[in-house]
Amino acid sequence: MPSAFSPARTVVFRLHWALGLTAGLVLALMGLTGALMSYEEAITAFANRDRIQVSAAQDRPPLTPSALAARIEAQLPGQRVSALTLSGDPAQSAVARFARDRAGGRPSPVYADPTEGTVLGPVRLEAFFATVRELHRWLLLPGEGKGWGRTITGACAIALLVFLGSGLYLRWPGRHRWRVWLRPNLARPGRARWWSLHAVAGTWLLPVYAVSALSGLWWSYDWYRAGATWLLTGQALPARAVERAPGGKPPDSKIPEGKIPEGTSAIDTAWAEFSATHTASLATLSLPGPEAAAIRIRWYAPDSNLRNEATYDARTGAGLTDKRAADAALGPRLADNMLEVHRGRFFGAPVALLFCLVALVLPGFFATGLTLYVLRRRAGRRRAPARASLPAEASVQG
């Protein structure tokens, strides 16, 4: 009971429930949207299963990236391909993403036959998941990543860390045995049952929420990302560094409008060199604008969820850098794959599923915390008349 707490524990207790009634609701929403985003690729693939496979494609050689982009643009006048996602499976269609239009909007990405360039149709559920991403990242508030929404979600990630620390502190009394810490007692009546469920679940899931919150702050505050980058890599964050946010788009969204510039052969040269020296299950090729210095290819090796990156000279297609996750130390590997850390994929498919399920539990913490608050207030109201009658009884006895 909070009345039996020391002053310090009483302050921590009130901070815990005050944040629970405010930030807890936002965190519940972020948990639901985050769980959806954890399997966005799988859900999208299922919804587009009729457009992903190109049965006859394996009998024909694939087009070069520049030719594929040109054929897609010819079928969609006014749109310029800014990135191509190409699969190592010759029977799988390519995905083309486009630069922003004059109004600042971005056309929906499309599937295309990699051997003929035929547009197979837009990516279904793209608009739905775009809304889910915006809800998760900045609550659909104006200003997007530069508005108040991003500040609120970042503050709620910090609040989650405060929840973990304060909850652990409130559970720390030495009289509790390990079975009290790790096994809920659902046979207890009323508030005691809800408290046991709330506290024990929080203890078990604390490590997952800590990783989710600490990695989520990567996209909330520039100072945090700079500090985390220095801790993980020993290097300062590069000037104007742009990281892909959870479920976000490729970071070349500000490429100037216009047709693919002359010297397109550099793109094909870079892709040919990449294909000859890398074995990729999936690769995203960013088509550079006229002023870009490098062609970037982000790719995944077979049976790996870790992102690799290769860059090539935008004028000649000559190789510049080749960063492979398998060759990097743990710190740089974490920094380069923070999205996969946030989703749990960095640690393997079973842990990714665990992260998804734990995200779905966040609304349960808000519900049980709210239940505890309501029951406590009701108990307080019932005790109030009894406390008020004590002075009168004492005066009569005197």
PDB file of C-alpha atoms in Angstrom, residues 54-65 67-68 71 86-92 94 112-118 271 275:
ATOM      1  CA  VAL A  54       6.497 -13.664 -62.366  1.00  0.00           C
ATOM      2  CA  SER A  55       6.348 -17.257 -63.575  1.00  0.00           C
ATOM      3  CA  ALA A  56       7.976 -16.773 -66.970  1.00  0.00           C
ATOM      4  CA  ALA A  57      10.639 -14.344 -65.773  1.00  0.00           C
ATOM      5  CA  GLN A  58      13.194 -17.018 -64.999  1.00  0.00           C
ATOM      6  CA  ASP A  59      13.350 -17.970 -68.706  1.00  0.00           C
ATOM      7  CA  ARG A  60      14.426 -14.450 -69.765  1.00  0.00           C
ATOM      8  CA  PRO A  61      17.413 -12.317 -68.730  1.00  0.00           C
ATOM      9  CA  PRO A  62      16.561  -9.384 -66.458  1.00  0.00           C
ATOM     10  CA  LEU A  63      16.710  -5.825 -67.723  1.00  0.00           C
ATOM     11  CA  THR A  64      19.446  -3.525 -66.551  1.00  0.00           C
ATOM     12  CA  PRO A  65      18.305  -1.165 -63.768  1.00  0.00           C
ATOM     13  CA  ALA A  67      16.303   0.101 -68.740  1.00  0.00           C
ATOM     14  CA  LEU A  68      13.845  -1.236 -66.161  1.00  0.00           C
ATOM     15  CA  ARG A  71      10.197   1.270 -69.097  1.00  0.00           C
ATOM     16  CA  LEU A  86      15.433  -6.339 -56.821  1.00  0.00           C
ATOM     17  CA  SER A  87      15.271  -9.920 -55.606  1.00  0.00           C
ATOM     18  CA  GLY A  88      17.864 -12.633 -55.965  1.00  0.00           C
ATOM     19  CA  ASP A  89      15.001 -14.896 -57.072  1.00  0.00           C
ATOM     20  CA  PRO A  90      14.593 -14.462 -60.864  1.00  0.00           C
ATOM     21  CA  ALA A  91      10.892 -15.362 -60.598  1.00  0.00           C
ATOM     22  CA  GLN A  92      10.145 -12.513 -58.191  1.00  0.00           C
ATOM     23  CA  ALA A  94      10.844  -5.875 -58.783  1.00  0.00           C
ATOM     24  CA  ALA A 112       7.129  -4.658 -62.219  1.00  0.00           C
ATOM     25  CA  ASP A 113       8.293  -7.599 -64.300  1.00  0.00           C
ATOM     26  CA  PRO A 114      12.126  -7.440 -64.035  1.00  0.00           C
ATOM     27  CA  THR A 115      12.588  -8.915 -67.531  1.00  0.00           C
ATOM     28  CA  GLU A 116      10.097  -6.807 -69.504  1.00  0.00           C
ATOM     29  CA  GLY A 117       9.457  -3.791 -67.300  1.00  0.00           C
ATOM     30  CA  THR A 118       5.696  -4.340 -67.385  1.00  0.00           C
ATOM     31  CA  TRP A 271      24.859  -3.001 -60.581  1.00  0.00           C
ATOM     32  CA  SER A 275      25.953  -8.638 -58.906  1.00  0.00           C
TER      33      SER A 275
END
